[in-house]
Amino acid sequence: MSTEPMPTEGPSADRTNRTGLPTLVTGGTGKTGRRVARRLTALGRPVRIGSRSGQPPFDWNDASTWAAVLDGVGAVYIAYYPDLAYPRAPGTIGSFAELAVGLGVRRLVLLSGRGEAGARASEQALQTAASGVGVGAGVDWTIVRASFFAQDFSEHFLLPAVLAGVIALPAGEVAEPFVDVEDIADVAVAVLTDPGSRHAGQVYEVTGPRLLTFAQAADEIARASGRALRYQPISTDEYVTGAIAAGVPAPNAGLLADLLAGVLDGRNASLGDGVRQAIGRSPRDFSDYVECAAAGGVWGSEEQQ
Ligand SMILES: NC(=O)c1ccc[n+]([C@@H]2O[C@H](COP(=O)([O-])OP(=O)(O)OC[C@H]3O[C@@H](n4cnc5c(N)ncnc54)[C@H](OP(=O)(O)O)[C@@H]3O)[C@@H](O)[C@H]2O)c1
């Protein structure tokens, strides 16, 4: 049963998403999506979760599930799974966005990744669909192009490495401006709820405020968590071998290794200003993220093991 309130106004040519129509949050149980959904709900906005466990269920790999989840929606937050830089993503995101536009969605916000050729193709697919060929005036689109998530250390693929005491990555001594996904959610919600179109056509490069090497990130996590933790630079081949040994299917391990080797070759070793451009404040520092994650107990400490 849907808990979404009835729209207060019917669909119209309104581009501003003020009609009270639900916002579809794809990946709505994931790292960014659940934070976006929580914020929208706190603002009193009706939210529909787009995921395989949502109601109705939504699956990126099954286009027959898309129309039901888009029905009556005013805006969509698109967090593609598994990764918008992967080869199938641009075609899927483009088809999904086209359907959304055709069904009357007025605003599309895409979570993207910095420095990834595949992600650029996904962005272009979204922009083409949103330009609304044959649909009329087109719809607002905004891209939130993020750096490496800080939360990858606590909620994603680097958590087992942190708990095991060694973060081994094909990243050399490169520096990365890890972004706190709380900032991504703040930016996305500002865009989704803006009463006008000031974010339309914008590409926000959202990063943290400081460059850190993985060794420095590991040191900060070690200090806050009380765990012994170090960074070990490895080759791409070593990364693939380790990932397969840990149970990652070989094709996925190869894709992930290529992606990591690409984004961590130094091309992203600079700060972006997207958080300030979108919401007028500085991004959260990595140390704030680390303190918060440590206080939440995700890393425990070795004494507690
Ligand atoms: N991690 C990074 O550092 C980074 C940086 C920049 C950009 N990105 C991009 O961020 C995106 C991922 O966003 P996120 O990290 O917020 O998500 P996430 O934490 O990976 O969450 C996965 C979400 O997707 C849903 N999901 C899984 N399989 C699905 C399927 N087949 N169909 C529909 N939904 C599915 C999950 O719910 P169910 O299990 O219920 O389906 C869950 O809500 C990727 O496109 C990635 O390229 C990541």
PDB file of N, CA and C and ligand atoms in Angstrom, residues 25-35 49-54 57-62 65-66 77-86 89 93 110-114 116 119 144-152 155-157 176 178-179 181 184 259, ligand 1:
ATOM      1  N   VAL A  25      13.049   8.460  -5.618  1.00  0.00           N
ATOM      2  CA  VAL A  25      14.459   8.407  -5.235  1.00  0.00           C
ATOM      3  C   VAL A  25      14.971   7.015  -5.569  1.00  0.00           C
ATOM      4  N   THR A  26      15.660   6.898  -6.712  1.00  0.00           N
ATOM      5  CA  THR A  26      16.229   5.594  -7.045  1.00  0.00           C
ATOM      6  C   THR A  26      17.444   5.360  -6.132  1.00  0.00           C
ATOM      7  N   GLY A  27      17.733   4.088  -5.886  1.00  0.00           N
ATOM      8  CA  GLY A  27      18.766   3.787  -4.882  1.00  0.00           C
ATOM      9  C   GLY A  27      18.359   4.316  -3.522  1.00  0.00           C
ATOM     10  N   GLY A  28      17.048   4.374  -3.288  1.00  0.00           N
ATOM     11  CA  GLY A  28      16.511   5.062  -2.102  1.00  0.00           C
ATOM     12  C   GLY A  28      16.793   4.377  -0.783  1.00  0.00           C
ATOM     13  N   THR A  29      17.414   3.190  -0.847  1.00  0.00           N
ATOM     14  CA  THR A  29      17.862   2.543   0.394  1.00  0.00           C
ATOM     15  C   THR A  29      19.387   2.512   0.462  1.00  0.00           C
ATOM     16  N   GLY A  30      20.046   3.165  -0.490  1.00  0.00           N
ATOM     17  CA  GLY A  30      21.506   3.131  -0.559  1.00  0.00           C
ATOM     18  C   GLY A  30      22.147   4.320   0.140  1.00  0.00           C
ATOM     19  N   LYS A  31      23.456   4.507  -0.101  1.00  0.00           N
ATOM     20  CA  LYS A  31      24.230   5.492   0.648  1.00  0.00           C
ATOM     21  C   LYS A  31      23.701   6.912   0.450  1.00  0.00           C
ATOM     22  N   THR A  32      23.516   7.321  -0.792  1.00  0.00           N
ATOM     23  CA  THR A  32      23.027   8.693  -1.004  1.00  0.00           C
ATOM     24  C   THR A  32      21.496   8.734  -0.977  1.00  0.00           C
ATOM     25  N   GLY A  33      20.864   7.735  -1.625  1.00  0.00           N
ATOM     26  CA  GLY A  33      19.409   7.791  -1.782  1.00  0.00           C
ATOM     27  C   GLY A  33      18.659   7.805  -0.471  1.00  0.00           C
ATOM     28  N   ARG A  34      19.120   7.017   0.507  1.00  0.00           N
ATOM     29  CA  ARG A  34      18.345   7.000   1.756  1.00  0.00           C
ATOM     30  C   ARG A  34      18.479   8.325   2.503  1.00  0.00           C
ATOM     31  N   ARG A  35      19.611   8.993   2.301  1.00  0.00           N
ATOM     32  CA  ARG A  35      19.776  10.309   2.933  1.00  0.00           C
ATOM     33  C   ARG A  35      18.921  11.359   2.212  1.00  0.00           C
ATOM     34  N   ILE A  49      10.329   5.357  -2.977  1.00  0.00           N
ATOM     35  CA  ILE A  49      11.639   4.704  -3.025  1.00  0.00           C
ATOM     36  C   ILE A  49      11.718   3.833  -4.274  1.00  0.00           C
ATOM     37  N   GLY A  50      12.760   4.058  -5.083  1.00  0.00           N
ATOM     38  CA  GLY A  50      12.971   3.229  -6.272  1.00  0.00           C
ATOM     39  C   GLY A  50      14.072   2.225  -5.997  1.00  0.00           C
ATOM     40  N   SER A  51      13.671   0.999  -5.685  1.00  0.00           N
ATOM     41  CA  SER A  51      14.661  -0.068  -5.488  1.00  0.00           C
ATOM     42  C   SER A  51      13.926  -1.391  -5.624  1.00  0.00           C
ATOM     43  N   ARG A  52      14.669  -2.473  -5.657  1.00  0.00           N
ATOM     44  CA  ARG A  52      14.024  -3.776  -5.835  1.00  0.00           C
ATOM     45  C   ARG A  52      13.143  -4.107  -4.643  1.00  0.00           C
ATOM     46  N   SER A  53      13.447  -3.495  -3.485  1.00  0.00           N
ATOM     47  CA  SER A  53      12.620  -3.756  -2.306  1.00  0.00           C
ATOM     48  C   SER A  53      11.560  -2.674  -2.105  1.00  0.00           C
ATOM     49  N   GLY A  54      11.460  -1.706  -3.042  1.00  0.00           N
ATOM     50  CA  GLY A  54      10.463  -0.644  -2.920  1.00  0.00           C
ATOM     51  C   GLY A  54       9.077  -1.123  -3.326  1.00  0.00           C
ATOM     52  N   PRO A  57       8.078  -2.538  -6.805  1.00  0.00           N
ATOM     53  CA  PRO A  57       9.506  -2.839  -6.973  1.00  0.00           C
ATOM     54  C   PRO A  57      10.048  -2.238  -8.267  1.00  0.00           C
ATOM     55  N   PHE A  58      11.288  -1.798  -8.211  1.00  0.00           N
ATOM     56  CA  PHE A  58      11.936  -1.173  -9.365  1.00  0.00           C
ATOM     57  C   PHE A  58      13.282  -1.854  -9.578  1.00  0.00           C
ATOM     58  N   ASP A  59      13.540  -2.239 -10.840  1.00  0.00           N
ATOM     59  CA  ASP A  59      14.803  -2.920 -11.126  1.00  0.00           C
ATOM     60  C   ASP A  59      15.409  -2.306 -12.390  1.00  0.00           C
ATOM     61  N   TRP A  60      16.625  -1.784 -12.282  1.00  0.00           N
ATOM     62  CA  TRP A  60      17.301  -1.221 -13.456  1.00  0.00           C
ATOM     63  C   TRP A  60      17.415  -2.255 -14.577  1.00  0.00           C
ATOM     64  N   ASN A  61      17.501  -3.519 -14.214  1.00  0.00           N
ATOM     65  CA  ASN A  61      17.691  -4.571 -15.222  1.00  0.00           C
ATOM     66  C   ASN A  61      16.390  -5.097 -15.799  1.00  0.00           C
ATOM     67  N   ASP A  62      15.258  -4.532 -15.407  1.00  0.00           N
ATOM     68  CA  ASP A  62      13.962  -5.004 -15.885  1.00  0.00           C
ATOM     69  C   ASP A  62      13.095  -3.788 -16.231  1.00  0.00           C
ATOM     70  N   THR A  65       9.531  -2.777 -15.096  1.00  0.00           N
ATOM     71  CA  THR A  65       9.189  -2.243 -13.762  1.00  0.00           C
ATOM     72  C   THR A  65       9.231  -0.712 -13.722  1.00  0.00           C
ATOM     73  N   TRP A  66       9.665  -0.080 -14.800  1.00  0.00           N
ATOM     74  CA  TRP A  66       9.958   1.355 -14.739  1.00  0.00           C
ATOM     75  C   TRP A  66       8.710   2.250 -14.750  1.00  0.00           C
ATOM     76  N   TYR A  77      15.443  11.480  -8.506  1.00  0.00           N
ATOM     77  CA  TYR A  77      16.873  11.414  -8.161  1.00  0.00           C
ATOM     78  C   TYR A  77      17.382  10.092  -8.707  1.00  0.00           C
ATOM     79  N   ILE A  78      18.405  10.166  -9.572  1.00  0.00           N
ATOM     80  CA  ILE A  78      18.896   8.956 -10.237  1.00  0.00           C
ATOM     81  C   ILE A  78      20.268   8.589  -9.669  1.00  0.00           C
ATOM     82  N   ALA A  79      20.287   7.526  -8.865  1.00  0.00           N
ATOM     83  CA  ALA A  79      21.549   6.922  -8.407  1.00  0.00           C
ATOM     84  C   ALA A  79      21.563   5.529  -9.011  1.00  0.00           C
ATOM     85  N   TYR A  80      22.250   5.411 -10.127  1.00  0.00           N
ATOM     86  CA  TYR A  80      22.249   4.147 -10.883  1.00  0.00           C
ATOM     87  C   TYR A  80      23.054   3.091 -10.127  1.00  0.00           C
ATOM     88  N   TYR A  81      22.623   1.848 -10.285  1.00  0.00           N
ATOM     89  CA  TYR A  81      23.352   0.734  -9.675  1.00  0.00           C
ATOM     90  C   TYR A  81      23.674  -0.317 -10.732  1.00  0.00           C
ATOM     91  N   PRO A  82      24.909  -0.889 -10.809  1.00  0.00           N
ATOM     92  CA  PRO A  82      25.952  -0.688  -9.801  1.00  0.00           C
ATOM     93  C   PRO A  82      26.804   0.570 -10.000  1.00  0.00           C
ATOM     94  N   ASP A  83      27.013   1.013 -11.226  1.00  0.00           N
ATOM     95  CA  ASP A  83      27.924   2.142 -11.413  1.00  0.00           C
ATOM     96  C   ASP A  83      27.647   2.777 -12.762  1.00  0.00           C
ATOM     97  N   LEU A  84      27.405   4.077 -12.756  1.00  0.00           N
ATOM     98  CA  LEU A  84      27.022   4.719 -14.014  1.00  0.00           C
ATOM     99  C   LEU A  84      28.171   4.824 -15.007  1.00  0.00           C
ATOM    100  N   ALA A  85      29.381   4.400 -14.592  1.00  0.00           N
ATOM    101  CA  ALA A  85      30.496   4.374 -15.542  1.00  0.00           C
ATOM    102  C   ALA A  85      30.618   3.024 -16.243  1.00  0.00           C
ATOM    103  N   TYR A  86      29.815   2.045 -15.841  1.00  0.00           N
ATOM    104  CA  TYR A  86      29.895   0.717 -16.449  1.00  0.00           C
ATOM    105  C   TYR A  86      29.248   0.729 -17.841  1.00  0.00           C
ATOM    106  N   ALA A  89      25.421   1.245 -18.553  1.00  0.00           N
ATOM    107  CA  ALA A  89      24.724   2.325 -17.851  1.00  0.00           C
ATOM    108  C   ALA A  89      24.160   3.422 -18.770  1.00  0.00           C
ATOM    109  N   ILE A  93      20.283   4.364 -18.515  1.00  0.00           N
ATOM    110  CA  ILE A  93      19.901   5.670 -17.945  1.00  0.00           C
ATOM    111  C   ILE A  93      19.172   6.503 -18.994  1.00  0.00           C
ATOM    112  N   LEU A 110      20.881  13.664 -11.631  1.00  0.00           N
ATOM    113  CA  LEU A 110      21.717  12.464 -11.790  1.00  0.00           C
ATOM    114  C   LEU A 110      22.936  12.540 -10.889  1.00  0.00           C
ATOM    115  N   LEU A 111      23.154  11.489 -10.096  1.00  0.00           N
ATOM    116  CA  LEU A 111      24.406  11.346  -9.348  1.00  0.00           C
ATOM    117  C   LEU A 111      25.449  10.759 -10.284  1.00  0.00           C
ATOM    118  N   SER A 112      26.545  11.498 -10.477  1.00  0.00           N
ATOM    119  CA  SER A 112      27.581  11.041 -11.396  1.00  0.00           C
ATOM    120  C   SER A 112      28.923  10.950 -10.670  1.00  0.00           C
ATOM    121  N   GLY A 113      29.940  10.521 -11.422  1.00  0.00           N
ATOM    122  CA  GLY A 113      31.276  10.359 -10.843  1.00  0.00           C
ATOM    123  C   GLY A 113      32.277  11.213 -11.598  1.00  0.00           C
ATOM    124  N   ARG A 114      33.247  11.721 -10.868  1.00  0.00           N
ATOM    125  CA  ARG A 114      34.262  12.614 -11.422  1.00  0.00           C
ATOM    126  C   ARG A 114      35.329  11.863 -12.201  1.00  0.00           C
ATOM    127  N   GLU A 116      35.381  10.119 -14.980  1.00  0.00           N
ATOM    128  CA  GLU A 116      35.089   8.789 -15.532  1.00  0.00           C
ATOM    129  C   GLU A 116      34.465   8.942 -16.916  1.00  0.00           C
ATOM    130  N   ALA A 119      30.981   7.576 -17.101  1.00  0.00           N
ATOM    131  CA  ALA A 119      30.017   8.446 -16.424  1.00  0.00           C
ATOM    132  C   ALA A 119      29.628   9.628 -17.315  1.00  0.00           C
ATOM    133  N   VAL A 144      25.001  15.992 -10.398  1.00  0.00           N
ATOM    134  CA  VAL A 144      25.799  16.107  -9.178  1.00  0.00           C
ATOM    135  C   VAL A 144      26.971  15.143  -9.368  1.00  0.00           C
ATOM    136  N   ARG A 145      28.109  15.719  -9.769  1.00  0.00           N
ATOM    137  CA  ARG A 145      29.271  14.902 -10.165  1.00  0.00           C
ATOM    138  C   ARG A 145      30.224  14.801  -8.973  1.00  0.00           C
ATOM    139  N   ALA A 146      30.248  13.621  -8.373  1.00  0.00           N
ATOM    140  CA  ALA A 146      30.898  13.483  -7.064  1.00  0.00           C
ATOM    141  C   ALA A 146      32.290  12.866  -7.162  1.00  0.00           C
ATOM    142  N   SER A 147      33.137  13.249  -6.211  1.00  0.00           N
ATOM    143  CA  SER A 147      34.435  12.574  -6.037  1.00  0.00           C
ATOM    144  C   SER A 147      34.202  11.272  -5.257  1.00  0.00           C
ATOM    145  N   PHE A 148      35.276  10.602  -4.911  1.00  0.00           N
ATOM    146  CA  PHE A 148      35.251   9.335  -4.157  1.00  0.00           C
ATOM    147  C   PHE A 148      34.528   9.580  -2.826  1.00  0.00           C
ATOM    148  N   PHE A 149      33.569   8.729  -2.492  1.00  0.00           N
ATOM    149  CA  PHE A 149      32.788   8.952  -1.264  1.00  0.00           C
ATOM    150  C   PHE A 149      33.626   8.636  -0.023  1.00  0.00           C
ATOM    151  N   ALA A 150      33.579   9.505   0.975  1.00  0.00           N
ATOM    152  CA  ALA A 150      34.169   9.178   2.278  1.00  0.00           C
ATOM    153  C   ALA A 150      33.518   7.917   2.846  1.00  0.00           C
ATOM    154  N   GLN A 151      32.207   7.793   2.637  1.00  0.00           N
ATOM    155  CA  GLN A 151      31.474   6.670   3.226  1.00  0.00           C
ATOM    156  C   GLN A 151      31.846   5.330   2.592  1.00  0.00           C
ATOM    157  N   ASP A 152      32.645   5.322   1.521  1.00  0.00           N
ATOM    158  CA  ASP A 152      33.137   4.042   1.000  1.00  0.00           C
ATOM    159  C   ASP A 152      33.962   3.297   2.061  1.00  0.00           C
ATOM    160  N   GLU A 155      30.632   2.289   4.709  1.00  0.00           N
ATOM    161  CA  GLU A 155      29.341   1.727   4.294  1.00  0.00           C
ATOM    162  C   GLU A 155      29.450   0.976   2.975  1.00  0.00           C
ATOM    163  N   HIS A 156      30.654   0.805   2.460  1.00  0.00           N
ATOM    164  CA  HIS A 156      30.767   0.261   1.106  1.00  0.00           C
ATOM    165  C   HIS A 156      32.001  -0.640   1.004  1.00  0.00           C
ATOM    166  N   PHE A 157      32.592  -0.686  -0.183  1.00  0.00           N
ATOM    167  CA  PHE A 157      33.546  -1.755  -0.468  1.00  0.00           C
ATOM    168  C   PHE A 157      34.852  -1.687   0.322  1.00  0.00           C
ATOM    169  N   GLU A 176      43.098  12.470  -3.037  1.00  0.00           N
ATOM    170  CA  GLU A 176      41.692  12.488  -3.457  1.00  0.00           C
ATOM    171  C   GLU A 176      40.905  13.392  -2.491  1.00  0.00           C
ATOM    172  N   PHE A 178      37.977  13.339  -0.843  1.00  0.00           N
ATOM    173  CA  PHE A 178      36.817  12.512  -0.465  1.00  0.00           C
ATOM    174  C   PHE A 178      35.625  13.390  -0.092  1.00  0.00           C
ATOM    175  N   VAL A 179      34.461  13.059  -0.667  1.00  0.00           N
ATOM    176  CA  VAL A 179      33.264  13.860  -0.389  1.00  0.00           C
ATOM    177  C   VAL A 179      32.372  13.092   0.580  1.00  0.00           C
ATOM    178  N   VAL A 181      28.907  11.930   1.818  1.00  0.00           N
ATOM    179  CA  VAL A 181      27.638  11.766   1.098  1.00  0.00           C
ATOM    180  C   VAL A 181      26.506  12.588   1.733  1.00  0.00           C
ATOM    181  N   ILE A 184      26.375  15.392  -0.530  1.00  0.00           N
ATOM    182  CA  ILE A 184      25.698  15.042  -1.783  1.00  0.00           C
ATOM    183  C   ILE A 184      24.186  15.109  -1.576  1.00  0.00           C
ATOM    184  N   LEU A 259      38.126   0.903 -13.242  1.00  0.00           N
ATOM    185  CA  LEU A 259      37.517   2.155 -12.791  1.00  0.00           C
ATOM    186  C   LEU A 259      38.400   2.835 -11.747  1.00  0.00           C
TER     187      LEU A 259
HETATM  188  N1  LIG B   1      31.115   5.120  -4.313  1.00  0.00           N
HETATM  189  C1  LIG B   1      31.672   6.202  -4.842  1.00  0.00           C
HETATM  190  O1  LIG B   1      32.740   6.632  -4.388  1.00  0.00           O
HETATM  191  C2  LIG B   1      30.979   6.924  -5.977  1.00  0.00           C
HETATM  192  C3  LIG B   1      31.501   8.155  -6.407  1.00  0.00           C
HETATM  193  C4  LIG B   1      30.839   8.856  -7.442  1.00  0.00           C
HETATM  194  C5  LIG B   1      29.679   8.317  -8.002  1.00  0.00           C
HETATM  195  N2  LIG B   1      29.200   7.107  -7.552  1.00  0.00           N
HETATM  196  C6  LIG B   1      27.979   6.555  -8.181  1.00  0.00           C
HETATM  197  O2  LIG B   1      26.978   6.426  -7.196  1.00  0.00           O
HETATM  198  C7  LIG B   1      26.004   5.471  -7.670  1.00  0.00           C
HETATM  199  C8  LIG B   1      25.546   4.612  -6.523  1.00  0.00           C
HETATM  200  O3  LIG B   1      24.898   5.425  -5.575  1.00  0.00           O
HETATM  201  P1  LIG B   1      24.884   5.040  -4.032  1.00  0.00           P
HETATM  202  O4  LIG B   1      26.296   4.775  -3.611  1.00  0.00           O
HETATM  203  O5  LIG B   1      24.103   6.058  -3.305  1.00  0.00           O
HETATM  204  O6  LIG B   1      24.088   3.654  -4.060  1.00  0.00           O
HETATM  205  P2  LIG B   1      24.410   2.341  -3.235  1.00  0.00           P
HETATM  206  O7  LIG B   1      24.724   2.654  -1.814  1.00  0.00           O
HETATM  207  O8  LIG B   1      25.361   1.535  -4.045  1.00  0.00           O
HETATM  208  O9  LIG B   1      22.976   1.674  -3.128  1.00  0.00           O
HETATM  209  C9  LIG B   1      22.465   0.733  -3.947  1.00  0.00           C
HETATM  210  C10 LIG B   1      20.976   1.075  -4.099  1.00  0.00           C
HETATM  211  O10 LIG B   1      20.573   0.606  -5.371  1.00  0.00           O
HETATM  212  C11 LIG B   1      19.511  -0.331  -5.184  1.00  0.00           C
HETATM  213  N3  LIG B   1      19.696  -1.383  -6.181  1.00  0.00           N
HETATM  214  C12 LIG B   1      20.610  -2.389  -6.203  1.00  0.00           C
HETATM  215  N4  LIG B   1      20.454  -3.125  -7.297  1.00  0.00           N
HETATM  216  C13 LIG B   1      19.414  -2.572  -7.990  1.00  0.00           C
HETATM  217  C14 LIG B   1      18.758  -2.900  -9.203  1.00  0.00           C
HETATM  218  N5  LIG B   1      19.135  -3.938  -9.957  1.00  0.00           N
HETATM  219  N6  LIG B   1      17.721  -2.120  -9.603  1.00  0.00           N
HETATM  220  C15 LIG B   1      17.308  -1.075  -8.856  1.00  0.00           C
HETATM  221  N7  LIG B   1      17.895  -0.710  -7.702  1.00  0.00           N
HETATM  222  C16 LIG B   1      18.927  -1.467  -7.266  1.00  0.00           C
HETATM  223  C17 LIG B   1      19.614  -0.818  -3.751  1.00  0.00           C
HETATM  224  O11 LIG B   1      18.347  -1.210  -3.245  1.00  0.00           O
HETATM  225  P3  LIG B   1      17.757  -2.714  -3.412  1.00  0.00           P
HETATM  226  O12 LIG B   1      18.844  -3.636  -2.971  1.00  0.00           O
HETATM  227  O13 LIG B   1      16.540  -2.716  -2.558  1.00  0.00           O
HETATM  228  O14 LIG B   1      17.405  -2.865  -4.860  1.00  0.00           O
HETATM  229  C18 LIG B   1      20.096   0.440  -3.053  1.00  0.00           C
HETATM  230  O15 LIG B   1      19.009   1.300  -2.779  1.00  0.00           O
HETATM  231  C19 LIG B   1      26.696   4.670  -8.779  1.00  0.00           C
HETATM  232  O16 LIG B   1      26.118   4.995 -10.030  1.00  0.00           O
HETATM  233  C20 LIG B   1      28.138   5.149  -8.715  1.00  0.00           C
HETATM  234  O17 LIG B   1      28.736   5.151 -10.002  1.00  0.00           O
HETATM  235  C21 LIG B   1      29.809   6.426  -6.559  1.00  0.00           C
END
